[in-house]
Coordinates of N, CA, C and O in Angstrom, one line a residue:
M175 N 52.9 266.8 174.3 CA 53.8 266.0 175.0 C 53.3 264.5 174.9 O 52.2 264.2 175.3
E176 N 54.2 263.7 174.4 CA 53.8 262.3 174.3 C 54.0 261.5 175.6 O 54.9 261.7 176.3
N177 N 53.0 260.7 175.9 CA 53.0 259.8 177.1 C 54.0 258.7 176.8 O 53.8 257.9 175.9
K178 N 55.0 258.6 177.7 CA 56.0 257.5 177.5 C 55.4 256.1 177.8 O 55.9 255.2 177.3
Y179 N 54.4 256.1 178.7 CA 53.9 254.8 179.1 C 52.6 254.5 178.3 O 51.6 255.2 178.4
K180 N 52.7 253.5 177.5 CA 51.6 253.1 176.7 C 50.7 252.1 177.5 O 49.5 251.9 177.2
S181 N 51.3 251.4 178.5 CA 50.6 250.4 179.2 C 51.1 250.3 180.6 O 52.2 250.8 180.9
T182 N 50.3 249.6 181.4 CA 50.8 249.3 182.8 C 52.0 248.4 182.7 O 52.9 248.6 183.6
E183 N 52.1 247.6 181.7 CA 53.3 246.7 181.6 C 54.6 247.5 181.4 O 55.6 247.2 182.0
S184 N 54.5 248.6 180.6 CA 55.7 249.4 180.5 C 56.1 250.1 181.8 O 57.3 250.3 182.1
L185 N 55.1 250.5 182.6 CA 55.4 251.1 183.9 C 56.0 250.0 184.8 O 57.0 250.4 185.5
I186 N 55.5 248.8 184.8 CA 56.1 247.8 185.6 C 57.5 247.5 185.2 O 58.4 247.3 186.0
E187 N 57.8 247.4 183.8 CA 59.1 247.1 183.3 C 60.1 248.2 183.8 O 61.2 247.9 184.2
D188 N 59.7 249.5 183.7 CA 60.6 250.6 184.2 C 60.8 250.5 185.7 O 61.9 250.7 186.2
A189 N 59.8 250.1 186.4 CA 59.9 250.0 187.9 C 60.9 248.9 188.2 O 61.7 249.0 189.2
I190 N 60.8 247.8 187.5 CA 61.7 246.6 187.7 C 63.2 247.1 187.5 O 64.1 246.8 188.3
K191 N 63.4 247.9 186.4 CA 64.8 248.4 186.2 C 65.2 249.3 187.3 O 66.4 249.3 187.8
D192 N 64.3 250.2 187.8 CA 64.7 251.1 188.9 C 65.0 250.4 190.1 O 65.9 250.7 190.9
L193 N 64.2 249.4 190.4 CA 64.4 248.6 191.7 C 65.7 247.9 191.6 O 66.5 247.7 192.6
K194 N 66.1 247.4 190.4 CA 67.3 246.7 190.2 C 68.5 247.6 190.5 O 69.5 247.3 191.2
R195 N 68.4 248.8 190.0 CA 69.5 249.8 190.2 C 69.6 250.2 191.7 O 70.7 250.3 192.2
T196 N 68.4 250.4 192.3 CA 68.4 250.8 193.7 C 69.0 249.7 194.6 O 69.8 249.9 195.5
R197 N 68.6 248.5 194.2 CA 69.1 247.3 195.0 C 70.6 247.2 194.8 O 71.4 247.0 195.8
S198 N 71.1 247.4 193.6 CA 72.6 247.3 193.3 C 73.3 248.4 194.1 O 74.4 248.1 194.7
N199 N 72.7 249.6 194.2 CA 73.3 250.7 195.0 C 73.4 250.4 196.5 O 74.3 250.7 197.2
R200 N 72.3 249.7 197.0 CA 72.2 249.3 198.4 C 73.3 248.3 198.7 O 73.9 248.3 199.7
I201 N 73.5 247.3 197.8 CA 74.5 246.3 197.9 C 75.9 246.9 198.0 O 76.7 246.6 198.8
S202 N 76.1 247.9 197.1 CA 77.4 248.6 197.0 C 77.7 249.3 198.3 O 78.8 249.2 198.9
K203 N 76.7 250.0 198.8 CA 76.9 250.7 200.1 C 77.1 249.8 201.2 O 77.9 250.0 202.1
S204 N 76.4 248.7 201.3 CA 76.6 247.7 202.3 C 78.0 247.1 202.3 O 78.6 247.0 203.3
E205 N 78.5 246.8 201.1 CA 79.9 246.3 201.0 C 80.9 247.4 201.4 O 81.9 247.1 202.0
R206 N 80.6 248.6 201.0 CA 81.5 249.7 201.4 C 81.6 249.9 202.9 O 82.6 250.0 203.5
F207 N 80.4 249.8 203.6 CA 80.4 249.9 205.0 C 81.1 248.7 205.7 O 81.8 248.9 206.7
K208 N 81.0 247.5 205.1 CA 81.7 246.4 205.6 C 83.2 246.6 205.5 O 84.0 246.3 206.4
S209 N 83.6 247.2 204.4 CA 85.0 247.5 204.2 C 85.5 248.5 205.2 O 86.6 248.4 205.8
Y210 N 84.7 249.6 205.4 CA 85.1 250.6 206.4 C 85.3 250.0 207.8 O 86.2 250.2 208.5
N211 N 84.3 249.1 208.2 CA 84.3 248.5 209.5 C 85.6 247.6 209.6 O 86.3 247.7 210.6
S212 N 86.0 246.9 208.6 CA 87.2 246.1 208.6 C 88.4 246.9 208.7 O 89.3 246.6 209.5
K213 N 88.5 248.0 207.9 CA 89.6 248.9 207.9 C 89.8 249.5 209.3 O 90.9 249.6 209.8
W214 N 88.7 250.0 209.9 CA 88.8 250.6 211.2 C 89.2 249.6 212.3 O 90.0 249.9 213.2
N215 N 88.7 248.4 212.2 CA 89.0 247.4 213.2 C 90.5 247.1 213.1 O 91.2 246.9 214.1
T216 N 91.0 246.9 211.9 CA 92.5 246.7 211.7 C 93.3 247.8 212.3 O 94.3 247.6 213.0
L217 N 92.9 249.0 211.9 CA 93.7 250.2 212.4 C 93.7 250.3 213.9 O 94.7 250.6 214.5
F218 N 92.5 250.1 214.5 CA 92.4 250.1 216.0 C 93.2 249.0 216.6 O 93.9 249.3 217.7
F219 N 93.2 247.9 216.0 CA 94.1 246.8 216.6 C 95.5 247.2 216.6 O 96.2 247.1 217.7
V220 N 96.0 247.7 215.5 CA 97.4 248.0 215.4 C 97.7 249.2 216.3 O 98.8 249.2 217.0
T221 N 96.9 250.2 216.3 CA 97.2 251.4 217.1 C 97.1 251.1 218.6 O 97.8 251.7 219.4
N222 N 96.1 250.2 219.0 CA 96.0 249.9 220.4 C 97.3 249.1 220.9 O 97.8 249.4 222.0
V223 N 97.7 248.2 220.0 CA 99.0 247.5 220.4 C 100.1 248.5 220.5 O 100.9 248.5 221.4
G224 N 100.2 249.4 219.5 CA 101.2 250.4 219.5 C 101.2 251.3 220.7 O 102.2 251.7 221.3
T225 N 99.9 251.7 221.1 CA 99.8 252.5 222.3 C 100.2 251.8 223.6 O 100.8 252.4 224.4
I226 N 99.9 250.5 223.7 CA 100.3 249.8 224.8 C 101.8 249.7 224.9 O 102.4 249.9 226.0
I227 N 102.4 249.5 223.8 CA 103.9 249.5 223.7 C 104.5 250.8 224.1 O 105.4 250.9 224.9
A228 N 103.9 251.9 223.6 CA 104.3 253.3 223.9 C 104.2 253.6 225.4 O 105.1 254.1 226.0
I229 N 103.1 253.1 226.0 CA 102.9 253.4 227.4 C 103.9 252.6 228.2 O 104.5 253.1 229.2
L230 N 104.2 251.3 227.8 CA 105.2 250.6 228.5 C 106.6 251.2 228.4 O 107.3 251.2 229.4
I231 N 106.9 251.6 227.2 CA 108.2 252.2 227.0 C 108.3 253.5 227.8 O 109.3 253.8 228.5
T232 N 107.3 254.3 227.8 CA 107.3 255.6 228.5 C 107.4 255.5 230.0 O 108.2 256.1 230.6
Y233 N 106.6 254.5 230.5 CA 106.6 254.4 232.0 C 107.7 253.5 232.5 O 107.9 253.4 233.7
T234 N 108.4 252.7 231.7 CA 109.5 251.9 232.2 C 110.8 252.6 232.0 O 111.8 252.2 232.6
K235 N 110.8 253.6 231.1 CA 112.0 254.3 230.9 C 112.2 255.3 232.0 O 111.3 256.2 232.2
I236 N 113.3 255.2 232.7 CA 113.5 256.1 233.9 C 113.5 257.6 233.5 O 113.0 258.4 234.2
E237 N 114.2 257.9 232.4 CA 114.3 259.3 232.1 C 113.4 259.6 230.8 O 113.9 260.2 229.9
A238 N 112.1 259.2 230.9 CA 111.2 259.5 229.8 C 111.0 261.0 229.7 O 110.9 261.7 230.7
S239 N 111.1 261.5 228.5 CA 110.9 263.0 228.3 C 109.4 263.4 228.5 O 108.5 262.6 228.4
D240 N 109.3 264.6 228.9 CA 107.9 265.1 229.1 C 107.1 265.1 227.8 O 105.9 264.8 227.8
L241 N 107.8 265.3 226.6 CA 107.2 265.2 225.3 C 106.6 263.8 225.1 O 105.5 263.6 224.6
S242 N 107.4 262.8 225.3 CA 107.0 261.4 225.1 C 105.8 261.0 226.0 O 104.9 260.3 225.5
I243 N 105.8 261.5 227.2 CA 104.7 261.2 228.1 C 103.5 261.9 227.6 O 102.4 261.4 227.6
F244 N 103.6 263.2 227.2 CA 102.5 264.0 226.7 C 101.9 263.3 225.4 O 100.7 263.2 225.3
I245 N 102.8 262.9 224.5 CA 102.3 262.3 223.3 C 101.6 261.0 223.6 O 100.5 260.7 223.0
T246 N 102.1 260.2 224.5 CA 101.5 258.9 224.8 C 100.1 259.1 225.4 O 99.1 258.5 225.0
N247 N 100.0 260.0 226.4 CA 98.7 260.3 227.0 C 97.7 260.9 226.1 O 96.6 260.5 226.1
S248 N 98.2 261.8 225.3 CA 97.3 262.5 224.3 C 96.8 261.5 223.3 O 95.6 261.5 222.9
F249 N 97.7 260.7 222.8 CA 97.3 259.7 221.8 C 96.3 258.7 222.4 O 95.3 258.3 221.7
S250 N 96.5 258.3 223.6 CA 95.6 257.3 224.2 C 94.2 257.9 224.3 O 93.2 257.3 224.0
I251 N 94.1 259.2 224.8 CA 92.9 259.9 224.9 C 92.2 260.0 223.5 O 91.0 259.8 223.3
Y252 N 93.0 260.4 222.5 CA 92.5 260.5 221.1 C 91.9 259.2 220.6 O 90.8 259.2 220.1
L253 N 92.6 258.1 220.9 CA 92.1 256.8 220.4 C 90.8 256.5 221.1 O 89.9 255.9 220.5
I254 N 90.7 256.7 222.4 CA 89.4 256.4 223.1 C 88.3 257.3 222.5 O 87.2 256.7 222.3
L255 N 88.5 258.5 222.3 CA 87.5 259.4 221.7 C 87.1 259.0 220.3 O 85.9 258.9 219.9
L256 N 88.1 258.6 219.5 CA 87.9 258.2 218.1 C 87.1 256.9 218.1 O 86.1 256.8 217.3
Q257 N 87.4 256.0 219.0 CA 86.7 254.7 219.0 C 85.2 254.9 219.5 O 84.3 254.3 218.9
Y258 N 85.0 255.8 220.4 CA 83.7 256.1 220.8 C 82.9 256.7 219.6 O 81.8 256.3 219.3
F259 N 83.5 257.7 219.0 CA 82.8 258.3 217.8 C 82.5 257.3 216.7 O 81.4 257.3 216.2
L260 N 83.4 256.4 216.4 CA 83.1 255.4 215.4 C 82.1 254.4 215.8 O 81.4 253.8 215.0
S261 N 82.0 254.2 217.1 CA 81.0 253.2 217.6 C 79.6 253.8 217.4 O 78.6 253.1 217.2
T262 N 79.5 255.1 217.3 CA 78.2 255.8 217.0 C 77.8 255.6 215.5 O 76.7 255.7 215.2
L263 N 78.9 255.5 214.7 CA 78.6 255.4 213.2 C 78.2 253.9 212.9 O 77.4 253.7 212.0
D264 N 78.7 253.0 213.7 CA 78.3 251.6 213.6 C 78.1 251.0 212.2 O 77.0 250.7 211.7
Y265 N 79.2 251.0 211.5 CA 79.2 250.6 210.1 C 78.7 249.1 209.9 O 78.0 248.8 208.9
S266 N 79.0 248.3 210.9 CA 78.6 246.9 210.8 C 77.0 246.8 210.8 O 76.4 246.1 209.9
A267 N 76.4 247.5 211.7 CA 74.9 247.4 211.8 C 74.3 248.1 210.6 O 73.3 247.6 210.0
R268 N 74.8 249.2 210.1 CA 74.3 249.9 209.0 C 74.4 249.0 207.7 O 73.6 249.0 206.9
S269 N 75.6 248.3 207.6 CA 75.8 247.4 206.5 C 74.7 246.3 206.5 O 74.2 246.0 205.4
L270 N 74.5 245.7 207.7 CA 73.5 244.7 207.8 C 72.1 245.2 207.4 O 71.3 244.5 206.7
K271 N 71.8 246.4 207.9 CA 70.4 247.0 207.6 C 70.3 247.2 206.1 O 69.2 246.9 205.5
L272 N 71.3 247.7 205.4 CA 71.3 247.8 204.0 C 71.1 246.5 203.3 O 70.5 246.4 202.2
H273 N 71.8 245.5 203.8 CA 71.7 244.1 203.2 C 70.2 243.6 203.3 O 69.7 243.1 202.3
Y274 N 69.5 243.8 204.4 CA 68.1 243.4 204.5 C 67.2 244.2 203.6 O 66.3 243.7 203.1
E275 N 67.6 245.5 203.5 CA 66.8 246.4 202.6 C 66.9 245.9 201.2 O 65.9 245.9 200.5
Q276 N 68.1 245.6 200.7 CA 68.2 245.1 199.3 C 67.5 243.8 199.1 O 67.0 243.5 198.0
L277 N 67.4 242.9 200.2 CA 66.6 241.7 200.1 C 65.1 242.1 199.9 O 64.4 241.4 199.1
E278 N 64.7 243.0 200.7 CA 63.3 243.5 200.6 C 63.0 244.1 199.2 O 62.0 243.8 198.6
I279 N 63.9 244.8 198.6 CA 63.8 245.4 197.3 C 63.7 244.3 196.3 O 62.9 244.3 195.3
N280 N 64.6 243.3 196.4 CA 64.6 242.2 195.5 C 63.3 241.4 195.5 O 62.8 241.0 194.5
E281 N 62.7 241.3 196.7 CA 61.4 240.6 196.8 C 60.3 241.4 196.1 O 59.5 240.8 195.4
L282 N 60.4 242.7 196.2 CA 59.4 243.6 195.4 C 59.6 243.4 193.9 O 58.7 243.4 193.2
R283 N 60.9 243.3 193.5 CA 61.2 243.1 192.1 C 60.6 241.8 191.6 O 60.0 241.8 190.5
M284 N 60.7 240.8 192.4 CA 60.2 239.5 192.0 C 58.7 239.6 191.9 O 58.1 239.0 191.0
Q285 N 58.0 240.3 192.8 CA 56.6 240.4 192.8 C 56.2 241.2 191.5 O 55.1 240.9 190.9
L286 N 57.0 242.2 191.2 CA 56.7 243.0 190.0 C 56.8 242.1 188.7 O 56.0 242.2 187.8
K287 N 57.8 241.3 188.7 CA 58.0 240.4 187.6 C 56.9 239.4 187.4 O 56.4 239.1 186.3
L288 N 56.4 238.9 188.6 CA 55.2 238.0 188.5 C 54.0 238.7 188.0 O 53.2 238.2 187.3
L289 N 53.9 240.0 188.5 CA 52.7 240.8 188.1 C 52.8 241.1 186.6 O 51.7 241.0 185.9
L290 N 54.0 241.3 186.1 CA 54.1 241.5 184.6 C 53.6 240.4 183.8 O 53.0 240.6 182.7
V291 N 53.8 239.2 184.2 CA 53.4 238.0 183.4 C 52.0 237.5 183.8 O 51.5 236.6 183.1
S292 N 51.5 238.1 184.8 CA 50.2 237.6 185.3 C 49.1 238.0 184.3 O 49.2 239.0 183.6
E293 N 47.9 237.4 184.4 CA 46.8 237.7 183.6 C 45.8 238.5 184.4 O 44.6 238.6 184.1
S294 N 46.2 239.1 185.5 CA 45.3 239.8 186.4 C 44.7 241.0 185.7 O 45.4 241.8 185.0
P295 N 43.4 241.2 185.8 CA 42.7 242.3 185.2 C 43.0 243.7 185.9 O 42.8 244.7 185.3
D296 N 43.5 243.6 187.1 CA 43.7 244.8 187.9 C 45.2 245.1 188.2 O 45.6 245.3 189.3
K297 N 46.0 245.0 187.1 CA 47.5 245.1 187.3 C 47.9 246.5 187.8 O 48.8 246.7 188.6
A298 N 47.1 247.5 187.4 CA 47.5 248.9 187.8 C 47.3 249.1 189.3 O 48.2 249.7 190.0
S299 N 46.3 248.5 189.9 CA 46.1 248.6 191.3 C 47.1 247.8 192.1 O 47.6 248.3 193.1
E300 N 47.4 246.6 191.6 CA 48.5 245.8 192.3 C 49.8 246.5 192.1 O 50.6 246.5 193.1
F301 N 50.1 247.1 191.0 CA 51.4 247.8 190.8 C 51.4 249.0 191.8 O 52.5 249.2 192.4
R302 N 50.4 249.7 191.9 CA 50.3 250.9 192.9 C 50.6 250.4 194.3 O 51.4 251.0 195.0
H303 N 50.0 249.3 194.7 CA 50.2 248.7 196.0 C 51.7 248.4 196.2 O 52.3 248.7 197.3
L304 N 52.3 247.7 195.2 CA 53.7 247.3 195.4 C 54.6 248.6 195.4 O 55.6 248.6 196.1
F305 N 54.3 249.6 194.6 CA 55.1 250.8 194.6 C 55.0 251.5 195.9 O 56.0 252.2 196.3
E306 N 53.8 251.5 196.5 CA 53.7 252.1 197.8 C 54.6 251.4 198.9 O 55.2 252.1 199.7
K307 N 54.6 250.1 198.8 CA 55.5 249.4 199.7 C 57.0 249.8 199.5 O 57.7 249.9 200.4
Y308 N 57.3 250.0 198.2 CA 58.7 250.4 197.9 C 59.0 251.8 198.4 O 60.0 252.0 199.0
S309 N 58.0 252.7 198.3 CA 58.2 254.1 198.8 C 58.4 254.1 200.3 O 59.2 254.8 200.8
I310 N 57.6 253.3 201.0 CA 57.7 253.2 202.4 C 59.1 252.6 202.8 O 59.7 253.1 203.7
S311 N 59.5 251.6 202.1 CA 60.9 251.1 202.3 C 61.9 252.1 202.2 O 62.9 252.2 203.0
L312 N 61.8 253.0 201.1 CA 62.8 254.0 200.9 C 62.8 255.1 202.0 O 63.8 255.6 202.5
K313 N 61.6 255.4 202.5 CA 61.5 256.4 203.5 C 62.1 256.0 204.8 O 62.6 256.8 205.6
N314 N 62.1 254.7 205.1 CA 62.5 254.2 206.4 C 64.0 253.8 206.4 O 64.5 253.3 207.4
N315 N 64.7 254.1 205.4 CA 66.1 253.7 205.3 C 67.0 254.8 204.8 O 66.5 255.7 204.1
E316 N 68.3 254.7 205.1 CA 69.2 255.8 204.6 C 69.4 255.5 203.1 O 69.4 254.4 202.7
N317 N 69.7 256.6 202.4 CA 69.9 256.5 201.0 C 71.3 256.2 200.7 O 72.2 256.4 201.6
H318 N 71.6 255.7 199.5 CA 73.0 255.5 199.1 C 73.6 256.8 198.7 O 72.9 257.8 198.5
D319 N 74.9 256.8 198.6 CA 75.6 258.0 198.1 C 75.8 257.8 196.6 O 75.7 256.8 196.0
A320 N 76.2 258.9 196.0 CA 76.4 258.9 194.5 C 77.5 257.9 194.2 O 77.4 257.3 193.1
Y321 N 78.5 257.8 195.1 CA 79.6 256.8 194.8 C 79.1 255.4 194.6 O 79.7 254.6 193.9
D322 N 78.0 255.1 195.2 CA 77.5 253.7 195.2 C 76.8 253.3 193.9 O 76.6 252.1 193.6
D323 N 76.6 254.3 193.0 CA 76.0 254.0 191.7 C 77.2 253.5 190.8 O 78.3 254.0 190.9
K324 N 76.9 252.5 190.0 CA 77.9 251.8 189.2 C 78.8 252.8 188.4 O 80.0 252.7 188.3
S325 N 78.1 253.8 187.9 CA 78.8 254.7 187.0 C 79.8 255.6 187.7 O 80.6 256.3 187.0
N326 N 79.7 255.7 189.0 CA 80.6 256.6 189.7 C 81.8 255.9 190.4 O 82.4 256.5 191.3
K327 N 82.1 254.7 190.1 CA 83.1 253.9 190.8 C 84.5 254.3 190.3 O 85.1 253.6 189.4
R328 N 85.1 255.3 190.8 CA 86.5 255.7 190.5 C 87.2 255.6 191.8 O 87.8 254.5 192.2
W329 N 87.3 256.7 192.5 CA 87.9 256.7 193.9 C 86.9 256.9 194.9 O 86.0 257.7 194.7
D330 N 87.1 256.3 196.0 CA 86.1 256.5 197.1 C 86.5 257.8 197.8 O 87.3 257.9 198.7
M331 N 85.8 258.9 197.4 CA 86.0 260.2 198.0 C 84.8 260.6 198.9 O 84.5 261.7 199.1
T332 N 84.2 259.5 199.5 CA 83.1 259.8 200.4 C 83.8 260.4 201.7 O 84.9 260.1 202.0
S333 N 83.0 261.1 202.5 CA 83.5 261.7 203.7 C 84.0 260.6 204.7 O 85.0 260.8 205.4
D334 N 83.4 259.5 204.7 CA 83.8 258.4 205.6 C 85.2 257.9 205.2 O 86.0 257.7 206.1
N335 N 85.5 257.7 204.0 CA 86.8 257.3 203.6 C 87.9 258.3 203.7 O 89.0 258.1 204.1
I336 N 87.5 259.6 203.4 CA 88.5 260.7 203.6 C 88.8 260.8 205.1 O 90.0 261.0 205.5
F337 N 87.8 260.7 206.0 CA 88.0 260.7 207.4 C 89.0 259.6 207.9 O 89.9 259.8 208.7
F338 N 88.8 258.4 207.3 CA 89.7 257.3 207.6 C 91.1 257.6 207.2 O 92.1 257.5 207.9
D339 N 91.3 258.1 205.9 CA 92.6 258.4 205.4 C 93.3 259.5 206.2 O 94.5 259.4 206.5
L340 N 92.6 260.5 206.6 CA 93.2 261.6 207.4 C 93.6 261.0 208.8 O 94.7 261.4 209.3
N341 N 92.9 260.1 209.3 CA 93.3 259.5 210.6 C 94.5 258.7 210.5 O 95.3 258.6 211.4
V342 N 94.6 257.9 209.4 CA 95.8 257.1 209.2 C 97.0 258.1 209.1 O 98.1 257.8 209.7
I343 N 96.9 259.2 208.4 CA 98.0 260.1 208.3 C 98.4 260.7 209.6 O 99.5 260.8 210.0
F344 N 97.3 261.1 210.4 CA 97.5 261.7 211.7 C 98.2 260.7 212.6 O 99.2 261.0 213.4
I345 N 97.8 259.4 212.6 CA 98.4 258.4 213.4 C 99.9 258.2 213.1 O 100.7 258.0 214.0
I346 N 100.2 258.2 211.8 CA 101.6 258.0 211.4 C 102.4 259.2 211.9 O 103.5 259.0 212.4
I347 N 101.9 260.4 211.8 CA 102.6 261.5 212.3 C 102.9 261.4 213.8 O 104.0 261.7 214.3
I348 N 101.9 261.0 214.6 CA 102.0 260.8 216.0 C 103.1 259.8 216.3 O 103.9 259.9 217.2
I349 N 103.0 258.7 215.6 CA 104.0 257.6 215.8 C 105.4 258.1 215.5 O 106.4 257.9 216.3
V350 N 105.6 258.9 214.5 CA 106.9 259.4 214.1 C 107.4 260.4 215.3 O 108.5 260.3 215.7
L351 N 106.5 261.2 215.7 CA 106.8 262.2 216.8 C 107.2 261.4 218.1 O 108.1 261.8 218.8
F352 N 106.4 260.4 218.4 CA 106.7 259.6 219.6 C 108.1 258.9 219.5 O 108.9 259.0 220.4
V353 N 108.4 258.3 218.4 CA 109.7 257.6 218.2 C 110.8 258.7 218.3 O 111.8 258.4 218.9
K354 N 110.6 259.8 217.7 CA 111.6 260.9 217.8 C 111.8 261.4 219.2 O 112.9 261.6 219.6
S355 N 110.7 261.5 219.9 CA 110.8 261.9 221.3 C 111.5 260.9 222.3 O 112.1 261.3 223.2
I356 N 111.4 259.7 221.9 CA 112.1 258.7 222.7 C 113.6 258.7 222.6 O 114.4 258.6 223.5
F357 N 114.0 259.0 221.4 CA 115.5 259.0 221.1 C 116.1 260.4 221.2 O 117.2 260.6 220.7
Q358 N 115.5 261.3 221.9 CA 116.1 262.6 222.1 C 117.0 262.5 223.3 O 116.8 262.0 224.3

């Protein structure tokens, strides 16, 4: 079996490429989380306004049906629980953490590039030290999903996006049922 690495320099070059890819994946996940946060915030704004309107319609209408009252109350409870659940996911904070991690990875890449061109007699030891810092960084942070790799960019079929889409469909169904119950 032939050794792929002829020198410390070839190890460093491969590590630089790996770090670049990992950094790119972290940036992608950070941007994806920012997008989820924005989509959820928009959806909640619209649904909260809609819920307030539904509550006002239901409680100002003298002969509101039991179904419209039930839908309004159930939907309000559902939104409160959903907002609580999403606050635990905290896409905004996770996006920011990934942003800082990619900056840290970029700093390690720059140090590796400097090491590559340096005349240091102990490159292997310095490389090992930088790679240990990289390993520690990876251990302390969440990993990216397969979708975040450049080669997998087709449709966002991550569980986070599917959950969002299912909720949009559910909310549309509830709105249709509510409007139907008002005009009965």
